[in-house]
Short mmCIF file of C-alpha atoms in Angstrom, two decimals:
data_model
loop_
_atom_site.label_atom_id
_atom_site.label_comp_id
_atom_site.label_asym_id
_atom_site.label_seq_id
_atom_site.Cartn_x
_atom_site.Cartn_y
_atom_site.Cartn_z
CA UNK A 171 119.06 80.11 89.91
CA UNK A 172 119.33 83.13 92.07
CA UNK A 173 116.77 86.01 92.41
CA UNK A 174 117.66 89.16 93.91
CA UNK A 175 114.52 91.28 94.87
CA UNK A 176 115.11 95.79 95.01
CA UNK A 177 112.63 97.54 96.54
CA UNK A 178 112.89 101.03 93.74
CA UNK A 179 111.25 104.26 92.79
CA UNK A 180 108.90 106.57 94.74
CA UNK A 181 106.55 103.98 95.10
CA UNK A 182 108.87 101.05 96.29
CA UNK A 183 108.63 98.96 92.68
CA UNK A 184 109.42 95.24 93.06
CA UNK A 185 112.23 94.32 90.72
CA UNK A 186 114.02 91.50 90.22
CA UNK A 187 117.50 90.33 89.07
CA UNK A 188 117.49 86.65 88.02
CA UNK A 189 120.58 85.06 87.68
CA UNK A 190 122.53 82.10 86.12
CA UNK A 191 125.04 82.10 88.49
CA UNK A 192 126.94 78.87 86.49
CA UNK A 193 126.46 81.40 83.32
CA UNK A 194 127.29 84.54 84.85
CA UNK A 195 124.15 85.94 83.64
CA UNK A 196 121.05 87.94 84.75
CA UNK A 197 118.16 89.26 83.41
CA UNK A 198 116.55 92.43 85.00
CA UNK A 199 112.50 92.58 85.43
CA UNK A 200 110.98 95.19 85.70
CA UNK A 201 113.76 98.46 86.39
CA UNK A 202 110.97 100.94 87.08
CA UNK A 203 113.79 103.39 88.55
CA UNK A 204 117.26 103.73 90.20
CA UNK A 205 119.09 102.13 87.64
CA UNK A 206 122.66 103.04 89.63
CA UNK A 207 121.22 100.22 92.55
CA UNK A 208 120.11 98.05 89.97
CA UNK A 209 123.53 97.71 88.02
CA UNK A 210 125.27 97.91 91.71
CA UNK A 211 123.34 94.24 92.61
CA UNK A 212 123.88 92.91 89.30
CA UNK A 213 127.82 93.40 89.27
CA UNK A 214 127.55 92.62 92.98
CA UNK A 215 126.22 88.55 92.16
CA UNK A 216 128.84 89.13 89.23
CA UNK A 217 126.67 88.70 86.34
CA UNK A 218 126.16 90.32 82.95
CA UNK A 219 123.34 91.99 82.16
CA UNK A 220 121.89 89.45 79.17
CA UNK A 221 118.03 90.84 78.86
CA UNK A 222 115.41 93.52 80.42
CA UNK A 223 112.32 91.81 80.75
CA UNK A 224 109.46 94.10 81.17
CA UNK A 225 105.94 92.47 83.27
CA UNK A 226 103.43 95.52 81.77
CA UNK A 227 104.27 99.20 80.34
CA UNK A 228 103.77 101.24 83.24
CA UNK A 229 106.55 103.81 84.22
CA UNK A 230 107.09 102.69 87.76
CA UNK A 231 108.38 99.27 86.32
CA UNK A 232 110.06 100.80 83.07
CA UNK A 233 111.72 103.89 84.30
CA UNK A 234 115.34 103.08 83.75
CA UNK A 235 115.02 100.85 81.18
CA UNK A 236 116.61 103.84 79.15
CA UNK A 237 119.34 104.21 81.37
CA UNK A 238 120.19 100.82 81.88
CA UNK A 239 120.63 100.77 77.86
CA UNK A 240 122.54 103.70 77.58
CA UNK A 241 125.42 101.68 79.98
CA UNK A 242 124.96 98.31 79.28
CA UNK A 243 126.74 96.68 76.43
CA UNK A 244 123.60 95.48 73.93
CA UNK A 245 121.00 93.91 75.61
CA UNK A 246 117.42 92.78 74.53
CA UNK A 247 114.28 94.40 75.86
CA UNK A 248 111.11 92.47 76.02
CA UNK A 249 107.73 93.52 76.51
CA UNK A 250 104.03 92.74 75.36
CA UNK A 251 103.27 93.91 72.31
CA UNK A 252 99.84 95.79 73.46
CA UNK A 253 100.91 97.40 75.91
CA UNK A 254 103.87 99.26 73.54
CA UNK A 255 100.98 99.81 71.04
CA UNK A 256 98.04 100.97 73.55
CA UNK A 257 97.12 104.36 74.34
CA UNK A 258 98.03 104.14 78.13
CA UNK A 259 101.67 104.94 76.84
CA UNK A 260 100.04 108.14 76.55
CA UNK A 261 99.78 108.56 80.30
CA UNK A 262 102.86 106.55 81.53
CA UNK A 263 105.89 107.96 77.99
CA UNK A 264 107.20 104.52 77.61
CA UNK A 265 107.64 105.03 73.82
CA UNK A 266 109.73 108.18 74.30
CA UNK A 267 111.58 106.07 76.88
CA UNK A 268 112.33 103.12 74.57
CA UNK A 269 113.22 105.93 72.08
CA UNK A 270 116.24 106.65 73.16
CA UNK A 271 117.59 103.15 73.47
CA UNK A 272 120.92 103.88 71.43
CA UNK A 273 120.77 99.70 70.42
CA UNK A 274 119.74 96.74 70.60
CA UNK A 275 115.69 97.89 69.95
CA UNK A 276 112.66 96.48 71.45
CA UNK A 277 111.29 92.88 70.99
CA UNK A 278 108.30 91.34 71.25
CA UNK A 279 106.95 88.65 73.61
CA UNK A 280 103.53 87.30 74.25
CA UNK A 281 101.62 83.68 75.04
CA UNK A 282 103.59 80.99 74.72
CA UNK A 283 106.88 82.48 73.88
CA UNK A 284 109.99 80.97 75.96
CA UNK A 285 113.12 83.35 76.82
CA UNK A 286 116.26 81.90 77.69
CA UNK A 287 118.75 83.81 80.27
CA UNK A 288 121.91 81.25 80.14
CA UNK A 289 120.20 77.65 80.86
CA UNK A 290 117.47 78.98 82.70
CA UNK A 291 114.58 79.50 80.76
CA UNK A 292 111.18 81.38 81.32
CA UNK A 293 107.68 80.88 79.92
CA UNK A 294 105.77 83.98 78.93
CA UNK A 295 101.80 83.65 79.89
CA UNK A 296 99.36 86.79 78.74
CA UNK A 297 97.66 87.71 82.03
CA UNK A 298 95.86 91.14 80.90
CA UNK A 299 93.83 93.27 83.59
CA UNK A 300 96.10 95.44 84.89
CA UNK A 301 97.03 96.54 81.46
CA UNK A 302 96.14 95.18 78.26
CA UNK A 303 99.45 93.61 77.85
CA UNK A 304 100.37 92.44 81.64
CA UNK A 305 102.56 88.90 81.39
CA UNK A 306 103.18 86.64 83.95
CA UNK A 307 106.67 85.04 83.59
CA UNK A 308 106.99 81.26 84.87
CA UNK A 309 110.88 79.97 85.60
CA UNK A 310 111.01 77.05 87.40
CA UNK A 311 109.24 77.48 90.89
CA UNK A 312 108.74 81.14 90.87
CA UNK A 313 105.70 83.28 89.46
CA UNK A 314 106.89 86.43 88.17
CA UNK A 315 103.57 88.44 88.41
CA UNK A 316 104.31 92.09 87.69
CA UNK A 317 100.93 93.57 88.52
CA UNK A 318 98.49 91.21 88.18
CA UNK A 319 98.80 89.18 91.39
CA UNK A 320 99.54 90.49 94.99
CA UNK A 321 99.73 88.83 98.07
CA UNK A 322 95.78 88.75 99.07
CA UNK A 323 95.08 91.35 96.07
CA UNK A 324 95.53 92.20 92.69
CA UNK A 325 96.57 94.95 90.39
CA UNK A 326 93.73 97.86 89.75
CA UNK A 327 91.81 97.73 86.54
CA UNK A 328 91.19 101.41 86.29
CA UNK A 329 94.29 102.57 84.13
CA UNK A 330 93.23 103.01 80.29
CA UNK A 331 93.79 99.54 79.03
CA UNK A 332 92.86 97.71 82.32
CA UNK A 333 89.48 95.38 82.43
CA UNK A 334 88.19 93.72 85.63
CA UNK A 335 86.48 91.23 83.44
CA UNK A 336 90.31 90.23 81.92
CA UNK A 337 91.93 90.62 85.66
CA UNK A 338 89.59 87.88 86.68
CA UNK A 339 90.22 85.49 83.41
CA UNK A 340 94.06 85.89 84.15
CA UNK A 341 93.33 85.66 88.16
CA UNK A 342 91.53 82.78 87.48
CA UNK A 343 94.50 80.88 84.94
CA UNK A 344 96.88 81.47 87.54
CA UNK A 345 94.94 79.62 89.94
CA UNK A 346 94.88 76.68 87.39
CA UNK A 347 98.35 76.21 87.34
CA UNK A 348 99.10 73.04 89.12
CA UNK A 349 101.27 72.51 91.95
CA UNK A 350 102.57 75.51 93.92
CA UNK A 351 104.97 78.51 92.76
CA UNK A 352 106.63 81.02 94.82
CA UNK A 353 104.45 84.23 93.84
CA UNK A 354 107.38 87.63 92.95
CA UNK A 355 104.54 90.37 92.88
CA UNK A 356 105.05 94.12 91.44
CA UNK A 357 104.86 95.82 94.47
CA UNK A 358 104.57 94.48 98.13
CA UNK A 359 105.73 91.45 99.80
CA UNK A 360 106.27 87.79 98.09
CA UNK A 361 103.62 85.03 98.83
CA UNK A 362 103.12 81.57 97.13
CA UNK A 363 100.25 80.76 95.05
CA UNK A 364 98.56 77.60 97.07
CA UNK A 365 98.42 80.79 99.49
CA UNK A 366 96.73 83.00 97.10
CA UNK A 367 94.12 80.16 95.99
CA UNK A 368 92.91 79.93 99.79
CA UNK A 369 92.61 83.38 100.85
CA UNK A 370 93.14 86.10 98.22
CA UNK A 371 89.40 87.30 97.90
CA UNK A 372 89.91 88.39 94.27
CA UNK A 373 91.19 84.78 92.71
CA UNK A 374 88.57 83.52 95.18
CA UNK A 375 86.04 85.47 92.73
CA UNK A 376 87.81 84.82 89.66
CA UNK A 377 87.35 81.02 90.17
CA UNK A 378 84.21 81.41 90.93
CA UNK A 379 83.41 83.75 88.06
CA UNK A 380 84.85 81.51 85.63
CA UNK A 381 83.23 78.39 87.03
#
């Protein structure tokens, strides 16, 4: 397994290309722009594009999803349910965006669900706060977190279909987890979640909140 972390968009957007390097294939999370760099770092670890795995709804990580579609041979895009379906796609057009996908269409992921990119294979967890439909993706070690973890934060609750009440619950699961992971955030710099547990203030709260 090899992840390869672009910093992309206005706002310097985390997103990651994780690869099956035996398979030759990758799966892109979250292209929130700059889909030219994107497809450059793919060919350049020589994989295939296999799926577009989407963390939350919001433009900045779903910007060139479009694009990416429009070159790529067919290719699956995932993303939580709720967060295609809630009124904050008002404010950030994903819809519009996923619109113009010529193929392949949209799926569906939420709790539980496992997603396969060659042998590797990722577990979807609900984490909503940020957004109604924020997911946490588990493969192997690593923690992808979108926005609902940072290192010594989290993501704000103030978008239509956030809730500080749900950032903690999610906050709070994460913590839960046993063992260690390496923590890929949305935006900022990587940590690792035995970090998080002993000096992120906000999963400090959450595990307090929730007992």
């Amino acid at each position: 397994m090899k992840i390869q972390a672009l910093q992309v968009g206005s706002i310097g957007t985390n997103c990651y290309i994780l690869c099956d390097e035996a398979a030759k294939v990758c799966a892109v999370i979250d292209p929130g722009a700059e889909p030219e760099l994107i497809l450059s770092a793919a060919e350049k670890l020589d994989c295939t594009v296999d799926k577009i795995l989407l963390t939350h709804g919001h433009y900045d990580h779903t910007g060139a999803v479009a694009a990416l579609m429009e070159t790529l041979p067919p290719t699956a895009v995932y993303i939580h349910q709720a967060d295609f379906d809630s009124p904050q796609t008002q404010l950030f057009p994903l819809k519009s965006e996923l619109a113009r996908i010529p193929f392949g269409g949209v799926n569906f992921y939420g709790e539980g669900d496992r997603i396969t990119v060659g042998t590797l294979e990722l577990q979807v967890l609900h984490t909503p706060g940020h957004s109604e439909g924020s997911v946490t993706l588990l493969c192997g070690d690593t923690l992808f977190c979108g926005d609902t973890l940072f290192a010594g934060s989290c993501g704000r609750t103030d978008f239509p279909g956030g809730s500080m009440k749900q950032m903690m619950a999610s906050l709070a699961r994460l913590a839960a987890l046993p063992g260690d992971y390496r923590v890929l955030p949305g935006h900022m710099e990587p940590g690792t979640l035995d970090r998080e547990r002993r000096f992120n203030p906000y999963m400090q709260m959450a595990l307090r909140e929730q007992g």
